[in-house]
GROMACS .gro file of C-alpha atoms in nm:
model
  341
    1MET     CA    1   1.963  -1.339  -1.448
    2PRO     CA    2   1.745  -1.607  -1.253
    3GLU     CA    3   1.411  -1.433  -1.200
    4ALA     CA    4   1.434  -1.170  -0.910
    5LEU     CA    5   1.335  -1.229  -0.543
    6LEU     CA    6   1.119  -0.877  -0.574
    7THR     CA    7   0.913  -1.117  -0.863
    8ARG     CA    8   0.849  -1.409  -0.702
    9GLU     CA    9   0.755  -1.299  -0.361
   10ALA     CA   10   0.482  -1.088  -0.513
   11ALA     CA   11   0.349  -1.423  -0.660
   12GLU     CA   12   0.296  -1.543  -0.364
   13ALA     CA   13   0.109  -1.299  -0.316
   14ALA     CA   14  -0.233  -1.506  -0.389
   15ASP     CA   15  -0.181  -1.781  -0.138
   16ILE     CA   16  -0.071  -1.507   0.126
   17ALA     CA   17  -0.429  -1.310   0.079
   18ALA     CA   18  -0.648  -1.686   0.130
   19GLY     CA   19  -0.451  -1.803   0.468
   20GLN     CA   20  -0.410  -1.493   0.633
   21PHE     CA   21  -0.765  -1.447   0.549
   22ALA     CA   22  -0.854  -1.813   0.701
   23ALA     CA   23  -0.636  -1.794   0.975
   24ASN     CA   24  -0.729  -1.431   1.099
   25SER     CA   25  -1.086  -1.476   1.090
   26GLU     CA   26  -1.155  -1.532   1.466
   27THR     CA   27  -0.930  -1.251   1.552
   28VAL     CA   28  -1.075  -1.015   1.321
   29GLU     CA   29  -1.410  -1.091   1.366
   30ALA     CA   30  -1.398  -1.038   1.807
   31LEU     CA   31  -1.206  -0.731   1.686
   32ALA     CA   32  -1.475  -0.583   1.453
   33GLU     CA   33  -1.722  -0.674   1.706
   34ARG     CA   34  -1.543  -0.451   2.000
   35LEU     CA   35  -1.554  -0.246   1.723
   36ARG     CA   36  -1.869  -0.189   1.689
   37ARG     CA   37  -2.011  -0.249   2.042
   38LYS     CA   38  -1.724   0.067   2.131
   39PRO     CA   39  -1.675   0.234   1.803
   40PRO     CA   40  -1.394   0.515   1.813
   41THR     CA   41  -1.383   0.863   1.786
   42PHE     CA   42  -1.083   0.845   1.550
   43VAL     CA   43  -0.841   0.662   1.410
   44ALA     CA   44  -0.525   0.694   1.403
   45THR     CA   45  -0.200   0.499   1.230
   46CYS     CA   46   0.189   0.443   1.255
   47ALA     CA   47   0.417   0.335   0.961
   48ARG     CA   48   0.683   0.404   0.772
   49GLY     CA   49   0.749   0.371   0.411
   50SER     CA   50   0.556   0.046   0.223
   51SER     CA   51   0.379   0.015   0.586
   52ASP     CA   52   0.280   0.391   0.543
   53HIS     CA   53   0.133   0.364   0.171
   54ALA     CA   54  -0.068   0.055   0.298
   55ALA     CA   55  -0.165   0.252   0.584
   56THR     CA   56  -0.315   0.523   0.316
   57TYR     CA   57  -0.523   0.278   0.109
   58GLY     CA   58  -0.658   0.171   0.465
   59LYS     CA   59  -0.746   0.516   0.545
   60TYR     CA   60  -0.990   0.554   0.246
   61LEU     CA   61  -1.074   0.220   0.332
   62ILE     CA   62  -1.175   0.390   0.710
   63GLU     CA   63  -1.282   0.677   0.583
   64ARG     CA   64  -1.512   0.602   0.299
   65THR     CA   65  -1.716   0.283   0.405
   66LEU     CA   66  -1.701   0.346   0.809
   67GLY     CA   67  -1.724   0.712   0.825
   68LEU     CA   68  -1.430   0.829   1.070
   69PRO     CA   69  -1.120   1.022   1.037
   70VAL     CA   70  -0.792   0.855   1.005
   71ALA     CA   71  -0.503   1.005   1.090
   72SER     CA   72  -0.128   0.891   1.047
   73LEU     CA   73   0.085   1.017   1.319
   74GLY     CA   74   0.485   1.088   1.275
   75PRO     CA   75   0.662   0.859   1.490
   76SER     CA   76   0.902   1.091   1.593
   77LEU     CA   77   0.611   1.290   1.800
   78ALA     CA   78   0.730   1.018   2.075
   79SER     CA   79   1.089   0.877   1.962
   80VAL     CA   80   1.262   1.228   1.895
   81TYR     CA   81   1.057   1.499   2.067
   82GLY     CA   82   0.915   1.313   2.330
   83GLY     CA   83   0.581   1.440   2.296
   84SER     CA   84   0.230   1.275   2.464
   85LEU     CA   85  -0.092   1.193   2.287
   86ASP     CA   86  -0.434   1.212   2.411
   87LEU     CA   87  -0.601   0.979   2.199
   88SER     CA   88  -0.842   0.899   2.441
   89GLY     CA   89  -1.144   0.616   2.273
   90ALA     CA   90  -0.907   0.630   1.950
   91LEU     CA   91  -0.787   0.326   1.753
   92PHE     CA   92  -0.470   0.331   1.659
   93ILE     CA   93  -0.297   0.102   1.422
   94ALA     CA   94   0.050   0.005   1.393
   95VAL     CA   95   0.187  -0.140   1.098
   96SER     CA   96   0.514  -0.321   1.053
   97GLN     CA   97   0.681  -0.537   0.820
   98SER     CA   98   0.951  -0.623   1.092
   99GLY     CA   99   0.785  -0.502   1.394
  100ARG     CA  100   1.185  -0.352   1.556
  101SER     CA  101   1.199   0.000   1.443
  102PRO     CA  102   1.302   0.175   1.746
  103ASP     CA  103   1.011   0.488   1.625
  104ALA     CA  104   0.711   0.260   1.577
  105LEU     CA  105   0.741   0.052   1.923
  106ARG     CA  106   0.853   0.428   2.124
  107LEU     CA  107   0.542   0.586   1.922
  108THR     CA  108   0.292   0.249   2.029
  109GLU     CA  109   0.418   0.267   2.372
  110ALA     CA  110   0.285   0.655   2.377
  111ALA     CA  111  -0.057   0.582   2.178
  112LYS     CA  112  -0.072   0.325   2.515
  113ARG     CA  113  -0.016   0.547   2.749
  114GLY     CA  114  -0.259   0.773   2.573
  115GLY     CA  115  -0.543   0.619   2.578
  116ALA     CA  116  -0.597   0.393   2.275
  117LEU     CA  117  -0.693   0.072   2.147
  118VAL     CA  118  -0.349  -0.051   1.995
  119VAL     CA  119  -0.395  -0.302   1.676
  120GLY     CA  120  -0.112  -0.417   1.529
  121PHE     CA  121  -0.061  -0.536   1.109
  122VAL     CA  122   0.244  -0.735   1.217
  123ASN     CA  123   0.461  -0.978   1.027
  124ASP     CA  124   0.715  -1.099   1.259
  125GLU     CA  125   0.537  -1.225   1.523
  126ALA     CA  126   0.803  -1.276   1.749
  127SER     CA  127   0.845  -0.901   1.756
  128PRO     CA  128   0.887  -0.629   2.026
  129LEU     CA  129   0.600  -0.449   1.803
  130ALA     CA  130   0.401  -0.772   1.797
  131GLU     CA  131   0.446  -0.816   2.172
  132LEU     CA  132   0.375  -0.464   2.246
  133VAL     CA  133   0.000  -0.429   2.117
  134ASP     CA  134  -0.377  -0.528   2.239
  135VAL     CA  135  -0.457  -0.718   1.940
  136LEU     CA  136  -0.242  -0.898   1.693
  137VAL     CA  137  -0.335  -0.932   1.345
  138PRO     CA  138  -0.094  -1.096   1.192
  139LEU     CA  139   0.056  -1.060   0.816
  140HIS     CA  140   0.130  -1.442   0.818
  141ALA     CA  141   0.349  -1.355   0.443
  142GLY     CA  142   0.631  -1.546   0.574
  143ALA     CA  143   0.977  -1.435   0.579
  144GLU     CA  144   1.073  -1.155   0.296
  145GLN     CA  145   1.434  -1.157   0.181
  146SER     CA  146   1.398  -0.849  -0.114
  147VAL     CA  147   1.454  -0.545   0.023
  148ALA     CA  148   1.206  -0.394  -0.173
  149ALA     CA  149   0.850  -0.504   0.011
  150THR     CA  150   0.596  -0.634  -0.224
  151LYS     CA  151   0.424  -0.924  -0.045
  152THR     CA  152   0.421  -0.815   0.278
  153PHE     CA  153   0.284  -0.474   0.134
  154LEU     CA  154   0.023  -0.675  -0.038
  155ALA     CA  155  -0.035  -0.877   0.284
  156THR     CA  156  -0.105  -0.553   0.474
  157CYS     CA  157  -0.351  -0.450   0.253
  158ILE     CA  158  -0.565  -0.751   0.259
  159ALA     CA  159  -0.528  -0.732   0.635
  160PHE     CA  160  -0.668  -0.365   0.635
  161LEU     CA  161  -0.939  -0.470   0.388
  162HIS     CA  162  -1.041  -0.760   0.602
  163LEU     CA  163  -1.065  -0.581   0.901
  164VAL     CA  164  -1.293  -0.310   0.757
  165SER     CA  165  -1.521  -0.558   0.581
  166ALA     CA  166  -1.574  -0.744   0.911
  167TRP     CA  167  -1.598  -0.384   1.114
  168SER     CA  168  -1.883  -0.274   0.832
  169GLU     CA  169  -2.005  -0.583   0.774
  170ASP     CA  170  -2.075  -0.459   0.410
  171PRO     CA  171  -2.089  -0.750   0.136
  172ALA     CA  172  -1.951  -0.620  -0.117
  173LEU     CA  173  -1.627  -0.614   0.063
  174ARG     CA  174  -1.627  -0.911   0.216
  175SER     CA  175  -1.687  -1.024  -0.191
  176ALA     CA  176  -1.405  -0.846  -0.270
  177LEU     CA  177  -1.211  -0.961   0.024
  178GLU     CA  178  -1.326  -1.369  -0.115
  179ARG     CA  179  -1.218  -1.251  -0.461
  180ALA     CA  180  -0.897  -1.110  -0.369
  181PRO     CA  181  -0.664  -1.462  -0.420
  182ARG     CA  182  -0.821  -1.529  -0.759
  183LEU     CA  183  -0.812  -1.172  -0.886
  184LEU     CA  184  -0.406  -1.172  -0.763
  185THR     CA  185  -0.302  -1.452  -0.927
  186GLU     CA  186  -0.515  -1.304  -1.214
  187ALA     CA  187  -0.264  -0.984  -1.216
  188GLY     CA  188   0.017  -1.157  -1.210
  189ALA     CA  189  -0.050  -1.256  -1.543
  190CYS     CA  190  -0.138  -0.926  -1.667
  191ASP     CA  191   0.221  -0.805  -1.875
  192TRP     CA  192   0.309  -0.443  -1.739
  193SER     CA  193   0.723  -0.573  -1.857
  194THR     CA  194   0.624  -0.464  -2.181
  195PRO     CA  195   0.461  -0.103  -2.160
  196LEU     CA  196   0.724  -0.019  -1.865
  197ALA     CA  197   1.071  -0.118  -2.104
  198ALA     CA  198   0.963   0.274  -2.266
  199LEU     CA  199   1.087   0.412  -1.899
  200ARG     CA  200   1.439   0.240  -1.930
  201GLN     CA  201   1.589   0.597  -2.029
  202VAL     CA  202   1.409   0.827  -1.844
  203SER     CA  203   1.506   0.962  -1.520
  204SER     CA  204   1.212   1.138  -1.342
  205LEU     CA  205   0.796   1.025  -1.379
  206TYR     CA  206   0.492   1.093  -1.192
  207VAL     CA  207   0.262   0.793  -1.074
  208ILE     CA  208  -0.111   0.934  -1.036
  209GLY     CA  209  -0.328   0.741  -0.805
  210ARG     CA  210  -0.693   0.861  -0.618
  211GLY     CA  211  -0.874   0.765  -0.314
  212LEU     CA  212  -0.777   0.400  -0.233
  213GLY     CA  213  -0.525   0.421  -0.550
  214LEU     CA  214  -0.281   0.699  -0.352
  215GLY     CA  215  -0.125   0.488  -0.157
  216ILE     CA  216  -0.097   0.267  -0.408
  217ALA     CA  217   0.071   0.542  -0.658
  218GLN     CA  218   0.324   0.608  -0.356
  219GLU     CA  219   0.407   0.274  -0.353
  220MET     CA  220   0.496   0.269  -0.690
  221ALA     CA  221   0.684   0.611  -0.696
  222LEU     CA  222   0.901   0.410  -0.443
  223LYS     CA  223   0.994   0.083  -0.597
  224PHE     CA  224   1.082   0.330  -0.899
  225LYS     CA  225   1.320   0.464  -0.685
  226GLU     CA  226   1.431   0.162  -0.496
  227THR     CA  227   1.502  -0.089  -0.799
  228CYS     CA  228   1.503   0.159  -1.068
  229ARG     CA  229   1.673   0.487  -0.933
  230ILE     CA  230   1.420   0.658  -1.105
  231HIS     CA  231   1.338   1.017  -0.937
  232ALA     CA  232   0.947   0.921  -0.905
  233GLU     CA  233   0.665   1.137  -0.736
  234ALA     CA  234   0.304   1.007  -0.665
  235PHE     CA  235   0.039   1.260  -0.658
  236SER     CA  236  -0.325   1.238  -0.630
  237ALA     CA  237  -0.536   1.311  -0.961
  238ALA     CA  238  -0.614   1.619  -0.794
  239GLU     CA  239  -0.264   1.700  -0.632
  240VAL     CA  240  -0.081   1.701  -0.953
  241LEU     CA  241  -0.299   2.046  -1.074
  242HIS     CA  242  -0.192   2.242  -0.843
  243GLY     CA  243   0.145   2.309  -0.931
  244PRO     CA  244   0.313   1.980  -1.071
  245MET     CA  245   0.169   2.011  -1.382
  246ALA     CA  246   0.390   2.253  -1.478
  247LEU     CA  247   0.634   1.975  -1.534
  248ALA     CA  248   0.417   1.818  -1.805
  249GLY     CA  249   0.583   1.828  -2.153
  250PRO     CA  250   0.627   1.630  -2.486
  251GLY     CA  251   0.744   1.302  -2.329
  252PHE     CA  252   0.746   1.346  -1.962
  253PRO     CA  253   0.618   0.994  -1.847
  254VAL     CA  254   0.320   0.939  -1.653
  255LEU     CA  255   0.179   0.670  -1.481
  256VAL     CA  256  -0.211   0.665  -1.450
  257LEU     CA  257  -0.392   0.433  -1.177
  258ASP     CA  258  -0.767   0.470  -1.234
  259PRO     CA  259  -0.961   0.403  -0.918
  260ALA     CA  260  -1.229   0.196  -1.070
  261ASP     CA  261  -1.530   0.391  -0.880
  262GLU     CA  262  -1.647   0.793  -0.871
  263GLY     CA  263  -1.319   0.903  -0.920
  264SER     CA  264  -1.247   0.795  -1.280
  265GLU     CA  265  -1.402   1.052  -1.437
  266SER     CA  266  -1.142   1.325  -1.290
  267THR     CA  267  -0.879   1.077  -1.302
  268LEU     CA  268  -0.942   1.042  -1.648
  269SER     CA  269  -0.941   1.405  -1.745
  270VAL     CA  270  -0.594   1.439  -1.595
  271ALA     CA  271  -0.458   1.140  -1.776
  272ALA     CA  272  -0.621   1.368  -2.090
  273ALA     CA  273  -0.426   1.663  -2.015
  274PHE     CA  274  -0.103   1.497  -1.985
  275ALA     CA  275  -0.171   1.303  -2.326
  276GLY     CA  276  -0.275   1.666  -2.466
  277PHE     CA  277   0.083   1.811  -2.347
  278GLY     CA  278   0.265   1.537  -2.530
  279GLY     CA  279   0.320   1.308  -2.220
  280ALA     CA  280   0.337   0.962  -2.267
  281VAL     CA  281   0.070   0.827  -2.040
  282ALA     CA  282   0.067   0.476  -1.911
  283TYR     CA  283  -0.320   0.381  -1.811
  284ALA     CA  284  -0.347   0.147  -1.612
  285GLY     CA  285  -0.814   0.094  -1.638
  286GLU     CA  286  -1.065   0.186  -1.910
  287GLY     CA  287  -1.138   0.470  -2.156
  288ALA     CA  288  -0.839   0.676  -2.186
  289PRO     CA  289  -0.754   0.796  -2.486
  290ALA     CA  290  -0.378   0.804  -2.675
  291THR     CA  291  -0.254   0.599  -2.385
  292THR     CA  292  -0.038   0.326  -2.322
  293ALA     CA  293  -0.281   0.013  -2.214
  294LEU     CA  294  -0.149  -0.155  -1.875
  295PRO     CA  295  -0.359  -0.423  -1.850
  296MET     CA  296  -0.601  -0.558  -1.585
  297PRO     CA  297  -0.810  -0.854  -1.533
  298PRO     CA  298  -1.145  -0.749  -1.560
  299ASP     CA  299  -1.452  -0.721  -1.342
  300VAL     CA  300  -1.202  -0.602  -1.057
  301PRO     CA  301  -1.385  -0.454  -0.764
  302ALA     CA  302  -1.287  -0.091  -0.677
  303ALA     CA  303  -1.159  -0.168  -0.325
  304LEU     CA  304  -0.946  -0.466  -0.494
  305ALA     CA  305  -0.854  -0.271  -0.830
  306PRO     CA  306  -0.567  -0.113  -0.669
  307LEU     CA  307  -0.437  -0.410  -0.532
  308VAL     CA  308  -0.443  -0.564  -0.879
  309GLN     CA  309  -0.264  -0.272  -1.054
  310VAL     CA  310   0.024  -0.313  -0.753
  311ARG     CA  311   0.029  -0.697  -0.834
  312ALA     CA  312   0.098  -0.654  -1.185
  313PHE     CA  313   0.302  -0.348  -1.165
  314TYR     CA  314   0.553  -0.553  -0.908
  315GLY     CA  315   0.675  -0.796  -1.249
  316GLY     CA  316   0.683  -0.530  -1.486
  317VAL     CA  317   0.929  -0.282  -1.212
  318ALA     CA  318   1.167  -0.562  -1.193
  319ALA     CA  319   1.216  -0.632  -1.543
  320LEU     CA  320   1.263  -0.266  -1.621
  321ALA     CA  321   1.541  -0.257  -1.309
  322VAL     CA  322   1.709  -0.568  -1.522
  323ALA     CA  323   1.709  -0.354  -1.825
  324ARG     CA  324   1.842  -0.093  -1.681
  325GLY     CA  325   2.112  -0.289  -1.526
  326LEU     CA  326   2.018  -0.312  -1.181
  327ASP     CA  327   1.966  -0.564  -0.963
  328PRO     CA  328   1.631  -0.494  -0.808
  329ASP     CA  329   1.652  -0.716  -0.497
  330ARG     CA  330   1.936  -0.486  -0.353
  331PRO     CA  331   1.893  -0.162  -0.383
  332PRO     CA  332   2.197   0.093  -0.243
  333HIS     CA  333   2.245   0.193   0.068
  334LEU     CA  334   1.907   0.014   0.164
  335ARG     CA  335   1.858  -0.259   0.448
  336LYS     CA  336   1.569  -0.495   0.504
  337VAL     CA  337   1.507  -0.412   0.863
  338THR     CA  338   1.510  -0.007   0.856
  339GLN     CA  339   1.605   0.142   1.277
  340THR     CA  340   1.491   0.520   1.238
  341LEU     CA  341   1.391   0.693   1.526
   0.00000   0.00000   0.00000
């Protein structure tokens, strides 16, 4: 079978990261200066699906680096319920690959009426959303053919990293941004297809992340559903202790993402707990006993660790879908542009 579109498009991520950084630097620096000059009172995001998972990565990055609360707003507030929003002094970030979903457009219009500075992370620069926002930050990912998003997801995460590094003037984040193309390339050479092959017969699993990795865990769980028809649920390493742990038992599959930061200790303890119950634990990171190791490049900064993990994952999940007799590029009942209200 030819290589999946999903795999080929994910392999473009490194070049996209480099190109996006170069193309958007002037826009992002000007936006960052504007935000420093007049800091927002809080940040709100608008997104669905993979874009919302990328926004969760951005949420933790903004909250940890800048100390600003970030809220994910439900688009149905405007599109279904017709509500108005007081977003005076807020930064509103609309995230969309297509820029054409009606609910995102309605909420973005409501945000503008509500007094927010509206920024768009949009791949299609000719879309209605791109024309609506106050500041457009293009993703520069090019056309994406696979229904399951890969390169646009990573491009969105890179856009968040670029904005927060410029806004905060944090040299560590700037260094991580500059290293992103090389580390994404190295991640593409990490073989997750072999350890994920153990999931060929499973019907359900957990993906566990924490902090910056929570949105990536959500994205991986979505891809298991979309491409492999596996009922996968994503949890934080803290939240999984509040009930979901009851399903743990011998052979129950769990994929754990080490955040490579202060959350590593608690994440390791959760992995050890699942292993103690006899769970089939696969761990992306260092130090977990009695688990299957998911390979990672060495010396990855915490801000990039989740992106490196999902880049390595994409090739593995496509191979798993094929092993299960499925086409990872054409999930049933789904379309590339989802017209939700």
